[in-house]
Amino acid sequence: MDGAAETITEILIPYTTEYMMMIIVAASLLVGMIGIIAWKMQSEGKLAPFFGGIFMYLVFTACLKSMCDLMIGPLFMGSPWAQGVYEGLFWTLLQLLGIYFGFTAVHKDHSDRRMSVTFGLGFGWTQLLTSTLLSASM
């Protein structure tokens, strides 16, 4: 019975690690919120591009990347090198495509440079949140 108890305690994540993950998630939430609030107060622009950046990141990286993983991903599962190259290229390609499509199609009527920074804040904050939340959940 003692062997089983030792095995279970070895599997558990230490509390300090959990606390650090919670601090990282809270910090990433605060950085984005403080960033957009400070930018909004300084630039006095609209918030529509910010939410557009969030939407474009979610559509292009979450939805389209998942579809690509279902259709093309199994072709690269045999080799770790091919899988790494596939993942890196598709993440980069879809993020750049999301930024380009967001600027040219969705926010074409916002030609002010302040709006592009607001769009970038939304896109980047969502990328930060996705990275930290996925890292903390695993």
Coordinates of C-alpha atoms in Angstrom, one line a residue:
M1 CA 0.0 0.0 0.0
D2 CA 2.9 2.4 0.7
G3 CA 4.2 1.9 -2.9
A4 CA 0.9 3.1 -4.3
A5 CA 0.7 6.2 -2.1
E6 CA 4.3 7.2 -3.1
T7 CA 3.3 6.8 -6.8
I8 CA 0.3 9.0 -6.4
T9 CA 2.2 11.7 -4.6
E10 CA 4.9 11.6 -7.3
I11 CA 2.2 12.3 -10.0
L12 CA 0.7 15.4 -8.3
I13 CA 1.9 18.8 -9.3
P14 CA 3.5 20.8 -6.5
Y15 CA 1.5 23.8 -5.2
T16 CA 4.3 26.2 -6.1
T17 CA 4.0 25.2 -9.7
E18 CA 0.3 25.7 -9.7
Y19 CA 0.7 29.1 -8.1
M20 CA 3.3 30.1 -10.7
M21 CA 1.0 29.0 -13.5
M22 CA -1.9 31.1 -12.0
I23 CA 0.4 34.1 -11.7
I24 CA 1.5 33.8 -15.3
V25 CA -2.1 33.6 -16.5
A26 CA -3.1 36.5 -14.4
A27 CA -0.1 38.6 -15.5
S28 CA -0.9 37.9 -19.2
L29 CA -4.5 39.0 -18.6
L30 CA -3.4 42.1 -16.9
V31 CA -0.7 43.0 -19.4
G32 CA -3.3 42.9 -22.2
M33 CA -5.9 44.9 -20.3
I34 CA -3.5 47.5 -19.1
G35 CA -2.0 47.8 -22.6
I36 CA -5.3 48.3 -24.4
I37 CA -6.6 50.7 -21.7
A38 CA -3.4 52.8 -21.8
W39 CA -3.4 52.8 -25.6
K40 CA -7.1 53.7 -25.7
M41 CA -6.5 56.6 -23.3
Q42 CA -3.5 57.9 -25.3
S43 CA -4.7 57.4 -28.8
E44 CA -8.4 58.1 -28.3
G45 CA -9.3 55.7 -31.1
K46 CA -12.0 53.1 -31.5
L47 CA -11.9 49.6 -30.0
A48 CA -13.4 47.8 -33.1
P49 CA -9.9 47.0 -34.5
F50 CA -8.9 45.4 -31.1
F51 CA -11.9 43.0 -31.2
G52 CA -11.2 42.5 -34.9
G53 CA -7.6 41.4 -34.1
I54 CA -9.0 39.0 -31.5
F55 CA -11.5 37.6 -34.0
M56 CA -8.9 37.2 -36.8
Y57 CA -6.5 35.4 -34.5
L58 CA -9.1 33.0 -33.4
V59 CA -10.4 32.3 -36.9
F60 CA -7.1 31.9 -38.6
T61 CA -5.1 30.1 -36.0
A62 CA -7.7 28.1 -34.1
C63 CA -10.2 27.3 -36.8
L64 CA -8.0 27.1 -40.0
K65 CA -5.1 25.4 -38.2
S66 CA -7.4 22.7 -36.8
M67 CA -8.8 22.1 -40.3
C68 CA -5.3 21.9 -41.8
D69 CA -4.3 19.5 -39.0
L70 CA -7.3 17.2 -39.9
M71 CA -6.7 17.3 -43.6
I72 CA -2.9 17.6 -44.0
G73 CA -1.5 16.8 -40.6
P74 CA -1.6 13.0 -40.9
L75 CA 0.8 13.1 -43.8
F76 CA 3.5 14.5 -41.5
M77 CA 3.0 12.3 -38.4
G78 CA 5.6 9.7 -39.4
S79 CA 8.6 11.9 -38.8
P80 CA 9.2 14.3 -35.9
W81 CA 11.2 16.6 -38.2
A82 CA 8.5 16.8 -40.8
Q83 CA 5.9 17.4 -38.1
G84 CA 8.0 20.2 -36.6
V85 CA 8.5 21.9 -40.0
Y86 CA 4.8 21.5 -40.8
E87 CA 3.7 23.0 -37.5
G88 CA 6.2 25.9 -37.7
L89 CA 5.3 26.8 -41.3
F90 CA 1.6 26.5 -40.9
W91 CA 1.5 28.6 -37.7
T92 CA 3.6 31.3 -39.3
L93 CA 1.7 31.2 -42.6
L94 CA -1.7 31.3 -41.0
Q95 CA -0.8 34.1 -38.6
L96 CA 0.6 36.3 -41.4
L97 CA -2.4 35.5 -43.5
G98 CA -4.7 36.5 -40.6
I99 CA -2.9 39.8 -40.1
Y100 CA -3.0 40.5 -43.9
F101 CA -6.6 39.6 -44.3
G102 CA -7.5 41.6 -41.2
F103 CA -5.9 44.7 -42.5
T104 CA -7.0 44.4 -46.2
A105 CA -10.5 43.0 -45.9
V106 CA -11.9 43.6 -42.4
H107 CA -10.4 47.0 -41.5
K108 CA -9.9 48.5 -44.9
D109 CA -12.0 51.6 -43.9
H110 CA -9.7 52.2 -40.9
S111 CA -6.6 53.8 -42.6
D112 CA -5.3 55.5 -39.5
R113 CA -2.0 54.1 -38.0
R114 CA -3.6 54.1 -34.6
M115 CA -6.1 51.6 -35.7
S116 CA -3.4 49.2 -36.9
V117 CA -1.7 49.3 -33.5
T118 CA -5.1 48.6 -31.9
F119 CA -5.6 45.7 -34.2
G120 CA -2.1 44.4 -33.4
L121 CA -2.8 44.7 -29.7
G122 CA -5.9 42.5 -30.0
F123 CA -4.1 40.0 -32.2
G124 CA -1.0 39.8 -30.0
W125 CA -3.0 39.7 -26.7
T126 CA -5.0 36.8 -28.0
Q127 CA -1.8 35.0 -29.0
L128 CA -0.4 35.6 -25.6
L129 CA -3.5 34.4 -23.8
T130 CA -3.7 31.3 -26.0
S131 CA 0.0 30.4 -25.3
T132 CA -0.2 30.9 -21.6
L133 CA -3.6 29.2 -21.1
L134 CA -2.5 26.2 -23.1
S135 CA 0.8 26.0 -21.2
A136 CA -1.0 26.3 -17.9
S137 CA -3.6 23.7 -18.7
M138 CA -1.1 21.0 -19.7

